[in-house]
Coordinates of C-alpha atoms in Angstrom, one line a residue:
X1 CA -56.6 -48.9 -102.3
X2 CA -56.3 -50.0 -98.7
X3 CA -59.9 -51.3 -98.9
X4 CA -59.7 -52.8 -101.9
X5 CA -56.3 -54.3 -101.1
X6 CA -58.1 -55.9 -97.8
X7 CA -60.8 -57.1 -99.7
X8 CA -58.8 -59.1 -102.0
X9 CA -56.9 -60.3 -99.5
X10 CA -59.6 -61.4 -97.3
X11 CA -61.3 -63.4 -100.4
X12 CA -57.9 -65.1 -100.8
X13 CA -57.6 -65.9 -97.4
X14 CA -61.2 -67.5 -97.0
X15 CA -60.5 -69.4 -100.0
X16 CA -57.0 -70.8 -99.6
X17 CA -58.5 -71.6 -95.8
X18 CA -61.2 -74.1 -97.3
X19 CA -58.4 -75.4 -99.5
X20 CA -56.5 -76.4 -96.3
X21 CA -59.4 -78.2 -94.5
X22 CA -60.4 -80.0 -97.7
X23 CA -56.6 -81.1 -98.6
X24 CA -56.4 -81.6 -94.4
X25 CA -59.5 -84.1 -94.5
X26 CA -58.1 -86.2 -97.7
X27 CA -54.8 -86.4 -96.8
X28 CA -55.7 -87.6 -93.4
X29 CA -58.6 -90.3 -94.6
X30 CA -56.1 -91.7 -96.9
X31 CA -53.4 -92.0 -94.5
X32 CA -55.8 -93.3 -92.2
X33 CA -57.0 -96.0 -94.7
X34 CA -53.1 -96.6 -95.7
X35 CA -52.2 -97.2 -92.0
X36 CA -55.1 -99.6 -91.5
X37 CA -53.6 -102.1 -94.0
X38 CA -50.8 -102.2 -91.5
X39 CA -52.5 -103.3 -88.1
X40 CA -51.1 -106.4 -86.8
X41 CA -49.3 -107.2 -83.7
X42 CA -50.4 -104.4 -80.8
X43 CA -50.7 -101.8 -83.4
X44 CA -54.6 -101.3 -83.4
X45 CA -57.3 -99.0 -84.5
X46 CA -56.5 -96.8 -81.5
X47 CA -52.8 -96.6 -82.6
X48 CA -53.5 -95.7 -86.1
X49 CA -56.1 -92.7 -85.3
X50 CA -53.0 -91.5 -83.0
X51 CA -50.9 -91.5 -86.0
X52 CA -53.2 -89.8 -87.7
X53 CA -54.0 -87.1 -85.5
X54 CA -49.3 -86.8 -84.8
X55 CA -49.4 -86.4 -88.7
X56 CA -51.9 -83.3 -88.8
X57 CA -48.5 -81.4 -88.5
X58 CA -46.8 -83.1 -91.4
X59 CA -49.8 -83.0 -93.5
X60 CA -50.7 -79.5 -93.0
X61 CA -47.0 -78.6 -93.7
X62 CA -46.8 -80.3 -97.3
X63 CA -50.7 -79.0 -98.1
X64 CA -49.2 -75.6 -97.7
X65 CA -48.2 -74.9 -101.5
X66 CA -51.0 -76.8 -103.2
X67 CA -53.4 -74.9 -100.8
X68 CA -51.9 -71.7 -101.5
X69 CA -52.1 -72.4 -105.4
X70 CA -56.0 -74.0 -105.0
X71 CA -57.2 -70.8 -102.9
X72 CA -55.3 -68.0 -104.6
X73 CA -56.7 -70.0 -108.3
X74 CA -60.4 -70.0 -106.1
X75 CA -60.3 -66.5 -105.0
X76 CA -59.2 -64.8 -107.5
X77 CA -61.4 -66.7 -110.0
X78 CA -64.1 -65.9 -107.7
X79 CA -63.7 -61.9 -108.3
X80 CA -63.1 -62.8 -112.1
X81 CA -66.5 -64.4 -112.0
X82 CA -68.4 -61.6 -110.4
X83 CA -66.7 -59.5 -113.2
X84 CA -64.6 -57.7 -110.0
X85 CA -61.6 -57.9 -111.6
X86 CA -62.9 -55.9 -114.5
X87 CA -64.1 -53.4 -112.5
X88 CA -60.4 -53.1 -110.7
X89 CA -58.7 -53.0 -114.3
X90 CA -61.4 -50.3 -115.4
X91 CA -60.3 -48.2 -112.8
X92 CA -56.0 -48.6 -113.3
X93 CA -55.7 -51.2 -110.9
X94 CA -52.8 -53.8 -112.1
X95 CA -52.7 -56.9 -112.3
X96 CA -49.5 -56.1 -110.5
X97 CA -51.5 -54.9 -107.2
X98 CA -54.0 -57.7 -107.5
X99 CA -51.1 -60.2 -107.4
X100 CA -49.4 -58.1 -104.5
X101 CA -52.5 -58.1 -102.8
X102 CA -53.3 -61.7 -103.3
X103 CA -49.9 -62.8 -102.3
X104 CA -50.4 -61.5 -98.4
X105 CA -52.6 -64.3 -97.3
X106 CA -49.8 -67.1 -98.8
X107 CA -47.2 -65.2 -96.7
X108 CA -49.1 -65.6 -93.6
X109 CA -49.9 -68.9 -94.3
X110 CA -45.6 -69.8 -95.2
X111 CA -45.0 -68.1 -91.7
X112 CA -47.7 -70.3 -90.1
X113 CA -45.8 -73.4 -91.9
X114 CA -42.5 -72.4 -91.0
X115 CA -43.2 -72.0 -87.3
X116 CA -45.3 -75.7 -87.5
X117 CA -42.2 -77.1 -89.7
X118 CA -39.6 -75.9 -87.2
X119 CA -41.1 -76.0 -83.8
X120 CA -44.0 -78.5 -84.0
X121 CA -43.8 -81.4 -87.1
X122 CA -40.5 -82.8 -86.0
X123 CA -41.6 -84.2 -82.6
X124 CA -44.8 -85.0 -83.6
X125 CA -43.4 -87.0 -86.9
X126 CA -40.9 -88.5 -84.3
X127 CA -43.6 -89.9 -81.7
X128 CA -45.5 -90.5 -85.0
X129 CA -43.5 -93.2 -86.5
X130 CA -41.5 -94.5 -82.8
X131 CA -45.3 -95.5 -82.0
X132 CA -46.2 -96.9 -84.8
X133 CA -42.8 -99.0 -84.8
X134 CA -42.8 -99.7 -81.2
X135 CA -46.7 -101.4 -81.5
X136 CA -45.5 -102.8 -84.4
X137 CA -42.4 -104.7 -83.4
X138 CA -43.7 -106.8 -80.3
X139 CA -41.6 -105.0 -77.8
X140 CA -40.1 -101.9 -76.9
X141 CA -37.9 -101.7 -79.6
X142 CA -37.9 -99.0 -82.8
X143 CA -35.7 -100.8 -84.7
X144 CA -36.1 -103.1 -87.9
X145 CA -35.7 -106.9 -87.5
X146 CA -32.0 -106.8 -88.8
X147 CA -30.9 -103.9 -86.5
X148 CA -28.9 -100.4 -87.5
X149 CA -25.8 -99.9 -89.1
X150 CA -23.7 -96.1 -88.2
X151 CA -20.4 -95.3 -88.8
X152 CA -18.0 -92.9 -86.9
X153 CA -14.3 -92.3 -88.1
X154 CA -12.8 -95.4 -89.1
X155 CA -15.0 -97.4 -86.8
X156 CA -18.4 -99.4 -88.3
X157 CA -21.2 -100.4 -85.7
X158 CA -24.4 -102.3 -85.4
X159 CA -27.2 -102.2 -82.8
X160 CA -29.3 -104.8 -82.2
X161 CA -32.3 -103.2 -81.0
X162 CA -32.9 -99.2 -80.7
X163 CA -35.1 -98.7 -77.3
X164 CA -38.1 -97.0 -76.8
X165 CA -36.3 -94.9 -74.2
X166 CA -33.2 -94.8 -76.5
X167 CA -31.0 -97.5 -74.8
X168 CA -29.3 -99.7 -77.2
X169 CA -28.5 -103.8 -76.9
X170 CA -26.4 -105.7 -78.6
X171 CA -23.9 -103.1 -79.3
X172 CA -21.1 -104.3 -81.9
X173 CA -17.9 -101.8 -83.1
X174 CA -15.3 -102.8 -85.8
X175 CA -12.4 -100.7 -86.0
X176 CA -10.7 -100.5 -88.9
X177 CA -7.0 -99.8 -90.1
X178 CA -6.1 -97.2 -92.6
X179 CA -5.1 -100.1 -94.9
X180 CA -8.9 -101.6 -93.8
X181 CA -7.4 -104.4 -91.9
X182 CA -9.5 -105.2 -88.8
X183 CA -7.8 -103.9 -85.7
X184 CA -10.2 -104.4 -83.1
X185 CA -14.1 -105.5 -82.2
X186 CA -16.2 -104.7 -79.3
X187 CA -19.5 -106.5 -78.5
X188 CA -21.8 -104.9 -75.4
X189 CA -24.9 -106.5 -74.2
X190 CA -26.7 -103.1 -73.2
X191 CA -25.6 -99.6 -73.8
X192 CA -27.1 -96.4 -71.8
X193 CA -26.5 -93.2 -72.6
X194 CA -25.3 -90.5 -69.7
X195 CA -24.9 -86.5 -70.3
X196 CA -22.3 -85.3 -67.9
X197 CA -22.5 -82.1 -65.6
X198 CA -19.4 -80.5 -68.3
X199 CA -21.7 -80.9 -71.2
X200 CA -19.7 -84.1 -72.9
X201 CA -22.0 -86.6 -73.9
X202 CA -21.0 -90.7 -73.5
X203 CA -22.7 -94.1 -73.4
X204 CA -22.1 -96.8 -70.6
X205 CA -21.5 -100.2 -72.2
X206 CA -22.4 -103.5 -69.9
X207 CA -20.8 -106.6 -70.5
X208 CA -18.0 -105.9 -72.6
X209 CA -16.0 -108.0 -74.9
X210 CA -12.9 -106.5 -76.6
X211 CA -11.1 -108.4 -79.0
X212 CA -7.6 -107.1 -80.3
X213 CA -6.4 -108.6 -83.7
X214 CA -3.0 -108.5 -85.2
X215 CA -1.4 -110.9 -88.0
X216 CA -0.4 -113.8 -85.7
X217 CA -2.9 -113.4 -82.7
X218 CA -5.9 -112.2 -80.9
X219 CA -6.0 -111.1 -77.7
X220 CA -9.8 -110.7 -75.9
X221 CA -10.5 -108.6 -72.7
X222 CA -14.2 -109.3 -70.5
X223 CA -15.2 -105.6 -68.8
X224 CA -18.5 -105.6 -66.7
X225 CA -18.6 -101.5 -67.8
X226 CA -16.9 -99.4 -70.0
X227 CA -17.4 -95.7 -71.1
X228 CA -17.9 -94.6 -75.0
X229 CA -17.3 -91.0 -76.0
X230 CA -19.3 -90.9 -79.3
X231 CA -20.6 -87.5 -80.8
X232 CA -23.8 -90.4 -81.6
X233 CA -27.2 -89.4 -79.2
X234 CA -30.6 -91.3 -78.4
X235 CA -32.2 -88.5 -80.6
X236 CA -29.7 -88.4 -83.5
X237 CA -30.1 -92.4 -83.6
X238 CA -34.2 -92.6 -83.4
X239 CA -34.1 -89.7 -85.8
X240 CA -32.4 -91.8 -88.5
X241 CA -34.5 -94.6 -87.7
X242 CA -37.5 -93.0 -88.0
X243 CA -38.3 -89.5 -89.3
X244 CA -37.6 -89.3 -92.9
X245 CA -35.4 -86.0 -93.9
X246 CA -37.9 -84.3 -95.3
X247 CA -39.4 -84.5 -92.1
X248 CA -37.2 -83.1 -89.7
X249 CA -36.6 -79.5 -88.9
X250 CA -34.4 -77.6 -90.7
X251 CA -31.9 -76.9 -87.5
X252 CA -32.2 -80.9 -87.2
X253 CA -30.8 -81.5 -91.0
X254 CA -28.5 -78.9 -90.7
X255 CA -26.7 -80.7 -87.4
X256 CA -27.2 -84.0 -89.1
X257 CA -25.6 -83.1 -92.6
X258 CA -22.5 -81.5 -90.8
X259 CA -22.4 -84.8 -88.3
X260 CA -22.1 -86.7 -91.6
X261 CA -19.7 -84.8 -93.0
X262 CA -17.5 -84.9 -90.4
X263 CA -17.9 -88.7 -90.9
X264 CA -17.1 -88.4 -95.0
X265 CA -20.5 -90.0 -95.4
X266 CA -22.7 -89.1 -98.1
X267 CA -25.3 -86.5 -97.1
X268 CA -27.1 -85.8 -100.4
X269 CA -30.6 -87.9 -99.1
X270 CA -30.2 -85.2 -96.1
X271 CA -29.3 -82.0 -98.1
X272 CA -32.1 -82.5 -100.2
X273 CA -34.2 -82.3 -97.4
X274 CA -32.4 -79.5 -95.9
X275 CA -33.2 -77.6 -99.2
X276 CA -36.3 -78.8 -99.6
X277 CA -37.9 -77.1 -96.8
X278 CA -35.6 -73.7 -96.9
X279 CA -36.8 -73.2 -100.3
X280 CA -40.4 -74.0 -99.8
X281 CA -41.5 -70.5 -98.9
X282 CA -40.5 -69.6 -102.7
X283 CA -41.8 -72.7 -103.9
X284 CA -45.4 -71.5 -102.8
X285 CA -44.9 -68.1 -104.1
X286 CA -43.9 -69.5 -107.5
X287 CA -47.3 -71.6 -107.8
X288 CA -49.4 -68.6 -106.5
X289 CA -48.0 -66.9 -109.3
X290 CA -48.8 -69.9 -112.1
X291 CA -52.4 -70.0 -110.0
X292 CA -53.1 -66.0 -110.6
X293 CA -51.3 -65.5 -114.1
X294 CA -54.1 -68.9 -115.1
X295 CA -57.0 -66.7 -114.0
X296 CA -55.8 -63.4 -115.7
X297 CA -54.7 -65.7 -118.9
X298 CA -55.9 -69.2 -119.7
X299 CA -58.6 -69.7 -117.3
X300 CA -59.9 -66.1 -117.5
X301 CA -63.2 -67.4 -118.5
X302 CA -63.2 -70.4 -117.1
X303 CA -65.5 -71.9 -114.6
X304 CA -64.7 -72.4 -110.8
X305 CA -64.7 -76.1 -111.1
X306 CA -62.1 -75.8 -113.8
X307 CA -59.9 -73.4 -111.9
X308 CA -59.6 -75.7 -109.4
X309 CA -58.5 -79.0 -111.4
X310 CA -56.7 -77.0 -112.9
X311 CA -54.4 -75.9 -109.8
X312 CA -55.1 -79.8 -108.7
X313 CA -53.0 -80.7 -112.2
X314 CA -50.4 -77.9 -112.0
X315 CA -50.0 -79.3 -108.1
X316 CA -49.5 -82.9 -109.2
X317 CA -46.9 -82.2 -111.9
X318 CA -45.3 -79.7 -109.7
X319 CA -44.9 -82.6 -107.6
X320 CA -44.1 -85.2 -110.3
X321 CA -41.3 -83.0 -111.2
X322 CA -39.9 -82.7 -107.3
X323 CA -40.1 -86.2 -106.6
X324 CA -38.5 -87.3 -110.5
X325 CA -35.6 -84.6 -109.7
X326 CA -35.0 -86.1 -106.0
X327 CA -33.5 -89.3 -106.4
X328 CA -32.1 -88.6 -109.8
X329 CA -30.0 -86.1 -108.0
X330 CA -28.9 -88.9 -106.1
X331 CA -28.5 -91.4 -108.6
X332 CA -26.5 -89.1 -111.2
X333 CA -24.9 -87.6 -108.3
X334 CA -25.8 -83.2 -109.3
X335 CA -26.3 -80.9 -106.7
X336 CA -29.6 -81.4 -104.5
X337 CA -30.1 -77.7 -104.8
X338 CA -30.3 -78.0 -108.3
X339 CA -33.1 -80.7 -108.2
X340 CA -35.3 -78.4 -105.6
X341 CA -34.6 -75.0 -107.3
X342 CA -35.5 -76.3 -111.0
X343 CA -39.4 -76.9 -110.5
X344 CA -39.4 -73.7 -108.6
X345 CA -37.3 -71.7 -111.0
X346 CA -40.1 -72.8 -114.1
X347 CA -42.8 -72.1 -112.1
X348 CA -41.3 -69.0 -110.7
X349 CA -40.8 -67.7 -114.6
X350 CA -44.0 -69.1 -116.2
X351 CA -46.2 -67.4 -113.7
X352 CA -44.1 -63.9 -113.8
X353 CA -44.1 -64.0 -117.8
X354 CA -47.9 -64.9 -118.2
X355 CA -49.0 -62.1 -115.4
X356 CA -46.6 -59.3 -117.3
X357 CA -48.7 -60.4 -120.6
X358 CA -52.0 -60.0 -119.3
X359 CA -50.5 -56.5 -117.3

């Protein structure tokens, strides 16, 4: 059984590899030819094959599933074909064991994701899209052309311009009453930011203007410097610029979520994301299981081309489903959980259902 469990396994595992490298070489032509439609300014054909090559991460992190469900589909179709799987059900082998033994090559390949989703696709998405913004904007800024908008407490603020080395200009604060009168505005012509030997983290503000309102007057103060305590960093700031939730690492969204919270800001657009990628290990389990259950049911005597569309079409409407559930879980305002767990959860119970029939 040890032999036979191996073998299977290594068939996955070559197939589900060539599913990789194939999803790897589309993804990346087609976000090469997408990025090209961008190049103006200093962002050239050099600078798109470098966002390419920082998205390998990324797009061998969301090929993971797909991958999984193409190779374990290809594989196990493959011993279907050479009438192996017969042989394996001739002698009491289950489709049970088969599965079991098929599943071992996903698991190694969720571990490989997690460790690229955690440790490698965040910085690589960052430097990714600051490159692409910085070559696009003319200068060394990241930001858009109207500038960034954060809140803190009961204070709003805009920055002009986000730097490339995470210094901000144009700094602007409006402070807020708890009846929302205005209280107080502060305009800074540059802003860096300073980590002190105690750990506390603060920004130094040049060329400060204060501007103290009340019912019957204002009163404005000129400082060359000031200090500003904010819990706001370079890295939480060019995160929210650039790296997209989905795409930061799950200790990242986790930080960011409770940073927003602490703010009573809406965090749904970040929970998702946090959910999205804790759950995906089960997500790729739950189309293995569709993939295998096909070839012992359905596409039992099916051809190898057909197997494979076939995981192709389960993919795409396992993705249709994600991305319909996403925002609607925004707009209708239900739990994000709820939108990442459903797709899962029918996939999860189709598959285990169609592989105890055929058992």
């Amino acid at each position: 059984m040890n032999r036979l469990d191996r073998y299977i396994g290594l068939t996955v595992a070559v197939t589900m590899t060539m599913a990789v490298i194939v999803l790897l070489g589309v993804q990346m032509l087609f976000t090469f030819l997408e990025q090209t439609e961008d190049i103006r300014n200093d962002y050239t054909i050099a600078h798109v094959a470098r966002f390419v090559f920082y998205s390998l991460p990324r797009i061998f992190y969301e090929s993971i599933p797909y991958a999984a469900l193409i190779g374990c589909l290809a594989g196990v179709g493959l011993l279907a074909n050479n009438n192996e799987l017969i042989v394996m059900r001739s002698v009491g082998v289950s489709t049970w064991s088969i599965t079991r033994s098929a599943l071992k090559p996903a698991l190694a390949m969720i571990v490989l994701g997690l460790v690229v989703g955690e440790l490698v696709l965040p910085d690589f998405e960052r430097m990714a899209r600051v490159d692409r913004l910085r070559a696009m904007s003319e200068g060394s800024a990241i930001t858009e052309e109207f500038g960034v908008w954060f809140r803190e407490g009961n204070v709003y603020m805009h920055f002009d311009m986000v730097g490339k080395d995470g210094g901000l200009e144009g700094i602007s604060h409006y402070e807020f009453a708890e009846d929302q009168s205005l209280v107080r505005t502060l305009y800074a012509k540059k802003a860096t930011f300073q980590e002190q030997d105690n750990g506390q983290l603060k920004w130094l503000l040049e060329d400060v203007t204060l501007t103290g309102l009340s019912d019957d007057n204002a009163v404005v103060l000129e400082e060359p410097w000031r200090e500003w305590q904010t819990s706001l960093t370079p890295d939480l700031i060019s995160t929210e610029i650039a790296v997209q939730p989905d795409k930061m690492s799950i200790g990242e969204l986790n930080s960011k979520i409770e940073y927003m919270q602490s703010q009573g800001l809406n965090s749904s657009k970040f929970e998702l994301g946090f959910w999205g990628k804790v759950l995906q290990p089960l997500a790729t389990i739950s189309l293995v299981l569709v993939g295998i259950s096909f070839v012992f049911g359905p596409l039992k005597e099916a051809t190898m081309g057909m197997r494979v569309f076939s995981g192709i079409i389960i993919g795409v409407l396992f993705e249709f489903v994600k991305n319909l559930l996403s925002p609607a879980s925004l707009v209708f305002g239900f739990s994000p959980v709820i939108a990442v767990v459903i797709p899962i959860a029918v996939c999860f119970v189709s598959g285990c259902y169609l592989l105890r029939r055929a058992n």
